[in-house]
Amino acid sequence: MENGAGISESVQAFNDLDHLIPDGRYSPVGEVWMIPDMETFTVLPYTQNSAVMLCDFQTADKKPWEACVRTFLKKIVKQAEAMGYFAQCAIESEFYLLKMKDDELKPYDETYYSSVAGMDATDKVISEIIACLEAMGVSVEKYHPEYGPGQHEVVIHYSDPLKAADTHVIVKDAIKGVAANNGLVASFMPKPFTDKSGSGAHLHISLFDEKGKNLLHDANGHYELSPTGYHFIGGVLAHLKGLLG
């Protein structure tokens, strides 16, 4: 565990279609090391005998690898806290449940937004998903059918930024796994259907000082936002291109 496991650095050079980017920065030549974070150890109830641990990437000389997004997030959180900003984050995960019909993947149901019919149509698989997540120690705050047919949303309780990011990864894998066990496909694609609503991963961020004061709120401010709140929004807009990749 201490030394981790080696893997090709090209793991960070695959596109969304699982193709290696030609002439990219990282190639199959070169190795980095995955160092597991024992605190993330989680048994996966939707499998027979498996568990997961999330890892940080290190180089052979045990230095943080430049392409390790988990290490980068830790660095940013530390910098923010040194400035007096303590964040709490929560993510809403939207996804489609799909079934194979006439050799095509189609929505599992044709029900409406937040409808009882939508909950009834997917009660078995959604109940299994929520039970699975809770067994994994994930706190599910809310669930409801979304706007698109066969589209659903699960909201996870807020936590610190690293925990929220780690949880988001295992939540998506768990939902896909439970869906597969039921003969379905769970898709988190932003726009799987051109004529239906898209799916998002809505990130909610709160900022507090070390005493727990909400730094984004000002009862007397325009829209009840503090100057810090407006600067925060301005920073998001200024870095929007980078945030969207």
Short mmCIF file of C-alpha atoms in Angstrom, two decimals:
data_model
loop_
_atom_site.label_atom_id
_atom_site.label_comp_id
_atom_site.label_asym_id
_atom_site.label_seq_id
_atom_site.Cartn_x
_atom_site.Cartn_y
_atom_site.Cartn_z
CA MET A 1 0.00 0.00 0.00
CA GLU A 2 2.79 2.41 0.89
CA ASN A 3 4.52 2.01 -2.47
CA GLY A 4 1.30 1.83 -4.49
CA ALA A 5 1.00 0.36 -7.97
CA GLY A 6 2.56 1.45 -11.22
CA ILE A 7 0.56 2.52 -14.26
CA SER A 8 1.36 4.09 -17.61
CA GLU A 9 1.23 7.88 -17.62
CA SER A 10 -0.90 7.58 -20.77
CA VAL A 11 -3.86 7.00 -18.43
CA GLN A 12 -4.22 10.80 -18.50
CA ALA A 13 -4.09 10.95 -22.30
CA PHE A 14 -7.28 9.13 -23.29
CA ASN A 15 -10.26 11.00 -24.69
CA ASP A 16 -13.94 10.35 -23.92
CA LEU A 17 -14.03 7.61 -26.57
CA ASP A 18 -11.17 5.74 -24.85
CA HIS A 19 -8.73 6.60 -27.65
CA LEU A 20 -5.18 7.67 -26.92
CA ILE A 21 -4.64 11.27 -28.02
CA PRO A 22 -1.98 11.23 -30.77
CA ASP A 23 1.14 13.30 -30.14
CA GLY A 24 -0.18 14.24 -26.70
CA ARG A 25 1.85 15.29 -23.69
CA TYR A 26 1.66 11.84 -22.11
CA SER A 27 2.43 8.60 -23.94
CA PRO A 28 2.54 4.85 -23.17
CA VAL A 29 6.27 5.33 -22.51
CA GLY A 30 6.64 6.38 -18.90
CA GLU A 31 5.19 5.25 -15.60
CA VAL A 32 3.65 6.87 -12.56
CA TRP A 33 2.52 5.37 -9.26
CA MET A 34 -0.96 5.20 -7.76
CA ILE A 35 -0.78 5.69 -3.99
CA PRO A 36 -4.07 4.62 -2.37
CA ASP A 37 -5.78 6.81 0.21
CA MET A 38 -6.86 4.33 2.88
CA GLU A 39 -9.55 6.72 4.13
CA THR A 40 -11.42 6.24 0.84
CA PHE A 41 -11.69 2.45 1.20
CA THR A 42 -15.27 1.55 0.33
CA VAL A 43 -16.90 -1.85 -0.14
CA LEU A 44 -18.98 -1.96 -3.33
CA PRO A 45 -22.33 -3.66 -2.57
CA TYR A 46 -23.26 -3.94 -6.26
CA THR A 47 -20.31 -6.30 -6.84
CA GLN A 48 -19.62 -9.76 -5.46
CA ASN A 49 -16.30 -9.23 -3.69
CA SER A 50 -14.90 -5.83 -4.62
CA ALA A 51 -13.98 -2.57 -2.91
CA VAL A 52 -12.45 0.68 -4.09
CA MET A 53 -9.76 3.07 -2.90
CA LEU A 54 -9.05 6.36 -4.62
CA CYS A 55 -5.43 7.21 -5.30
CA ASP A 56 -2.98 10.07 -5.66
CA PHE A 57 -0.45 9.89 -8.50
CA GLN A 58 3.25 10.12 -7.72
CA THR A 59 6.38 10.01 -9.84
CA ALA A 60 9.03 7.33 -9.35
CA ASP A 61 10.91 9.62 -6.94
CA LYS A 62 7.74 9.95 -4.81
CA LYS A 63 6.89 13.51 -5.84
CA PRO A 64 3.32 14.55 -6.72
CA TRP A 65 2.66 14.03 -10.43
CA GLU A 66 1.70 17.21 -12.27
CA ALA A 67 -1.35 15.57 -13.87
CA CYS A 68 -2.87 14.33 -10.59
CA VAL A 69 -6.12 16.26 -10.25
CA ARG A 70 -6.67 15.01 -6.70
CA THR A 71 -3.32 16.41 -5.57
CA PHE A 72 -4.10 19.67 -7.37
CA LEU A 73 -7.44 19.97 -5.55
CA LYS A 74 -5.73 19.43 -2.19
CA LYS A 75 -3.28 22.22 -3.06
CA ILE A 76 -6.05 24.67 -4.00
CA VAL A 77 -8.05 23.86 -0.85
CA LYS A 78 -4.95 24.46 1.29
CA GLN A 79 -4.31 27.80 -0.43
CA ALA A 80 -7.92 28.90 0.07
CA GLU A 81 -7.89 27.95 3.75
CA ALA A 82 -4.65 29.90 4.25
CA MET A 83 -6.58 32.93 2.93
CA GLY A 84 -9.41 32.28 5.39
CA TYR A 85 -11.84 30.56 3.01
CA PHE A 86 -13.29 27.19 4.00
CA ALA A 87 -15.50 25.56 1.37
CA GLN A 88 -18.33 23.06 1.55
CA CYS A 89 -19.51 21.45 -1.67
CA ALA A 90 -22.41 19.32 -2.88
CA ILE A 91 -23.16 17.87 -6.31
CA GLU A 92 -26.46 17.08 -8.01
CA SER A 93 -25.96 14.16 -10.41
CA GLU A 94 -28.36 13.87 -13.36
CA PHE A 95 -28.46 10.74 -15.50
CA TYR A 96 -30.62 8.76 -17.90
CA LEU A 97 -31.71 5.18 -17.30
CA LEU A 98 -31.72 3.44 -20.67
CA LYS A 99 -32.88 0.07 -21.98
CA MET A 100 -32.10 -1.77 -25.19
CA LYS A 101 -35.05 -1.82 -27.58
CA ASP A 102 -34.92 -2.61 -31.30
CA ASP A 103 -31.11 -2.60 -31.10
CA GLU A 104 -31.10 0.96 -29.73
CA LEU A 105 -30.67 2.44 -26.28
CA LYS A 106 -33.89 4.23 -25.38
CA PRO A 107 -35.24 5.87 -22.18
CA TYR A 108 -36.44 3.33 -19.64
CA ASP A 109 -39.72 5.20 -19.18
CA GLU A 110 -41.68 8.11 -20.66
CA THR A 111 -42.86 9.77 -17.46
CA TYR A 112 -42.74 13.40 -16.38
CA TYR A 113 -40.65 15.65 -14.13
CA SER A 114 -40.98 14.86 -10.40
CA SER A 115 -44.03 12.70 -11.13
CA VAL A 116 -45.34 9.86 -8.99
CA ALA A 117 -45.55 7.82 -12.19
CA GLY A 118 -41.84 8.36 -12.74
CA MET A 119 -41.03 7.18 -9.24
CA ASP A 120 -43.27 4.13 -9.62
CA ALA A 121 -41.80 3.18 -13.00
CA THR A 122 -38.25 3.02 -11.65
CA ASP A 123 -38.93 2.19 -8.01
CA LYS A 124 -36.97 -1.08 -8.00
CA VAL A 125 -33.73 0.16 -9.54
CA ILE A 126 -33.78 3.59 -7.86
CA SER A 127 -34.45 2.00 -4.46
CA GLU A 128 -31.49 -0.32 -5.04
CA ILE A 129 -29.29 2.62 -6.06
CA ILE A 130 -30.13 4.63 -2.94
CA ALA A 131 -29.74 1.60 -0.65
CA CYS A 132 -26.38 0.85 -2.28
CA LEU A 133 -25.13 4.42 -1.85
CA GLU A 134 -26.18 4.55 1.79
CA ALA A 135 -24.49 1.19 2.44
CA MET A 136 -21.33 2.78 1.01
CA GLY A 137 -21.59 5.62 3.52
CA VAL A 138 -22.91 8.15 1.02
CA SER A 139 -25.59 10.47 2.40
CA VAL A 140 -28.37 10.90 -0.18
CA GLU A 141 -30.29 14.11 0.48
CA LYS A 142 -32.87 13.88 -2.27
CA TYR A 143 -33.99 12.00 -5.36
CA HIS A 144 -36.55 12.83 -8.03
CA PRO A 145 -37.34 12.06 -11.68
CA GLU A 146 -35.90 14.78 -13.91
CA TYR A 147 -37.34 16.64 -16.91
CA GLY A 148 -36.34 14.18 -19.63
CA PRO A 149 -37.98 10.76 -20.10
CA GLY A 150 -35.98 8.22 -18.14
CA GLN A 151 -33.91 11.00 -16.60
CA HIS A 152 -33.25 11.12 -12.86
CA GLU A 153 -31.38 13.17 -10.27
CA VAL A 154 -29.65 12.20 -7.04
CA VAL A 155 -28.46 14.91 -4.64
CA ILE A 156 -25.62 14.09 -2.24
CA HIS A 157 -25.09 15.82 1.13
CA TYR A 158 -22.44 18.53 1.23
CA SER A 159 -18.89 17.96 2.49
CA ASP A 160 -15.40 19.39 2.09
CA PRO A 161 -14.21 19.76 -1.54
CA LEU A 162 -12.00 16.65 -1.66
CA LYS A 163 -14.64 14.45 -0.04
CA ALA A 164 -17.29 15.83 -2.41
CA ALA A 165 -15.14 15.10 -5.46
CA ASP A 166 -14.23 11.60 -4.25
CA THR A 167 -17.86 10.85 -3.49
CA HIS A 168 -18.99 12.06 -6.91
CA VAL A 169 -16.67 9.52 -8.56
CA ILE A 170 -17.92 6.54 -6.57
CA VAL A 171 -21.57 7.65 -6.84
CA LYS A 172 -21.43 7.59 -10.65
CA ASP A 173 -19.76 4.17 -10.68
CA ALA A 174 -22.29 2.79 -8.19
CA ILE A 175 -25.28 4.06 -10.17
CA LYS A 176 -23.86 2.53 -13.35
CA GLY A 177 -23.18 -0.75 -11.55
CA VAL A 178 -26.65 -1.09 -10.02
CA ALA A 179 -28.26 -0.18 -13.33
CA ALA A 180 -26.19 -2.84 -15.13
CA ASN A 181 -27.29 -5.44 -12.56
CA ASN A 182 -30.85 -4.62 -13.60
CA GLY A 183 -30.15 -4.93 -17.32
CA LEU A 184 -30.07 -1.15 -17.82
CA VAL A 185 -27.53 1.48 -18.79
CA ALA A 186 -27.06 4.61 -16.68
CA SER A 187 -25.72 7.43 -18.83
CA PHE A 188 -24.22 10.63 -17.43
CA MET A 189 -23.55 12.04 -20.91
CA PRO A 190 -24.35 15.77 -21.04
CA LYS A 191 -26.58 15.34 -24.10
CA PRO A 192 -27.36 11.72 -25.01
CA PHE A 193 -30.42 12.78 -27.05
CA THR A 194 -30.55 15.88 -29.25
CA ASP A 195 -34.30 16.32 -28.72
CA LYS A 196 -34.34 15.75 -24.95
CA SER A 197 -33.05 17.68 -21.95
CA GLY A 198 -29.37 17.45 -21.10
CA SER A 199 -27.84 16.11 -17.91
CA GLY A 200 -25.66 18.13 -15.58
CA ALA A 201 -23.50 17.72 -12.51
CA HIS A 202 -24.49 20.86 -10.62
CA LEU A 203 -21.79 21.89 -8.18
CA HIS A 204 -22.93 23.92 -5.15
CA ILE A 205 -20.21 25.76 -3.22
CA SER A 206 -20.48 27.58 0.10
CA LEU A 207 -17.66 29.61 1.63
CA PHE A 208 -17.18 30.15 5.36
CA ASP A 209 -14.56 31.68 7.60
CA GLU A 210 -12.83 29.66 10.32
CA LYS A 211 -15.67 30.48 12.75
CA GLY A 212 -18.37 29.23 10.37
CA LYS A 213 -19.63 32.61 9.12
CA ASN A 214 -21.16 32.52 5.62
CA LEU A 215 -18.83 34.67 3.52
CA LEU A 216 -21.09 34.81 0.46
CA HIS A 217 -24.15 36.31 2.19
CA ASP A 218 -24.89 39.91 3.07
CA ALA A 219 -28.45 40.71 4.12
CA ASN A 220 -27.97 44.30 2.93
CA GLY A 221 -26.20 43.45 -0.31
CA HIS A 222 -27.70 43.46 -3.80
CA TYR A 223 -29.47 40.08 -4.14
CA GLU A 224 -28.15 39.53 -0.59
CA LEU A 225 -24.69 38.75 -1.93
CA SER A 226 -21.59 39.99 -0.13
CA PRO A 227 -18.66 41.67 -1.94
CA THR A 228 -16.83 38.36 -1.54
CA GLY A 229 -19.79 36.66 -3.23
CA TYR A 230 -19.57 38.98 -6.23
CA HIS A 231 -15.80 38.51 -6.48
CA PHE A 232 -16.36 34.75 -6.33
CA ILE A 233 -18.81 34.93 -9.25
CA GLY A 234 -16.40 37.18 -11.13
CA GLY A 235 -13.61 34.68 -10.63
CA VAL A 236 -15.75 31.85 -11.99
CA LEU A 237 -16.62 33.91 -15.07
CA ALA A 238 -13.00 34.96 -15.59
CA HIS A 239 -11.82 31.34 -15.51
CA LEU A 240 -14.85 29.83 -17.25
CA LYS A 241 -12.91 28.68 -20.30
CA GLY A 242 -10.46 26.75 -18.14
CA LEU A 243 -13.22 25.32 -15.94
CA LEU A 244 -15.01 23.94 -19.00
CA GLY A 245 -11.83 22.32 -20.26
#
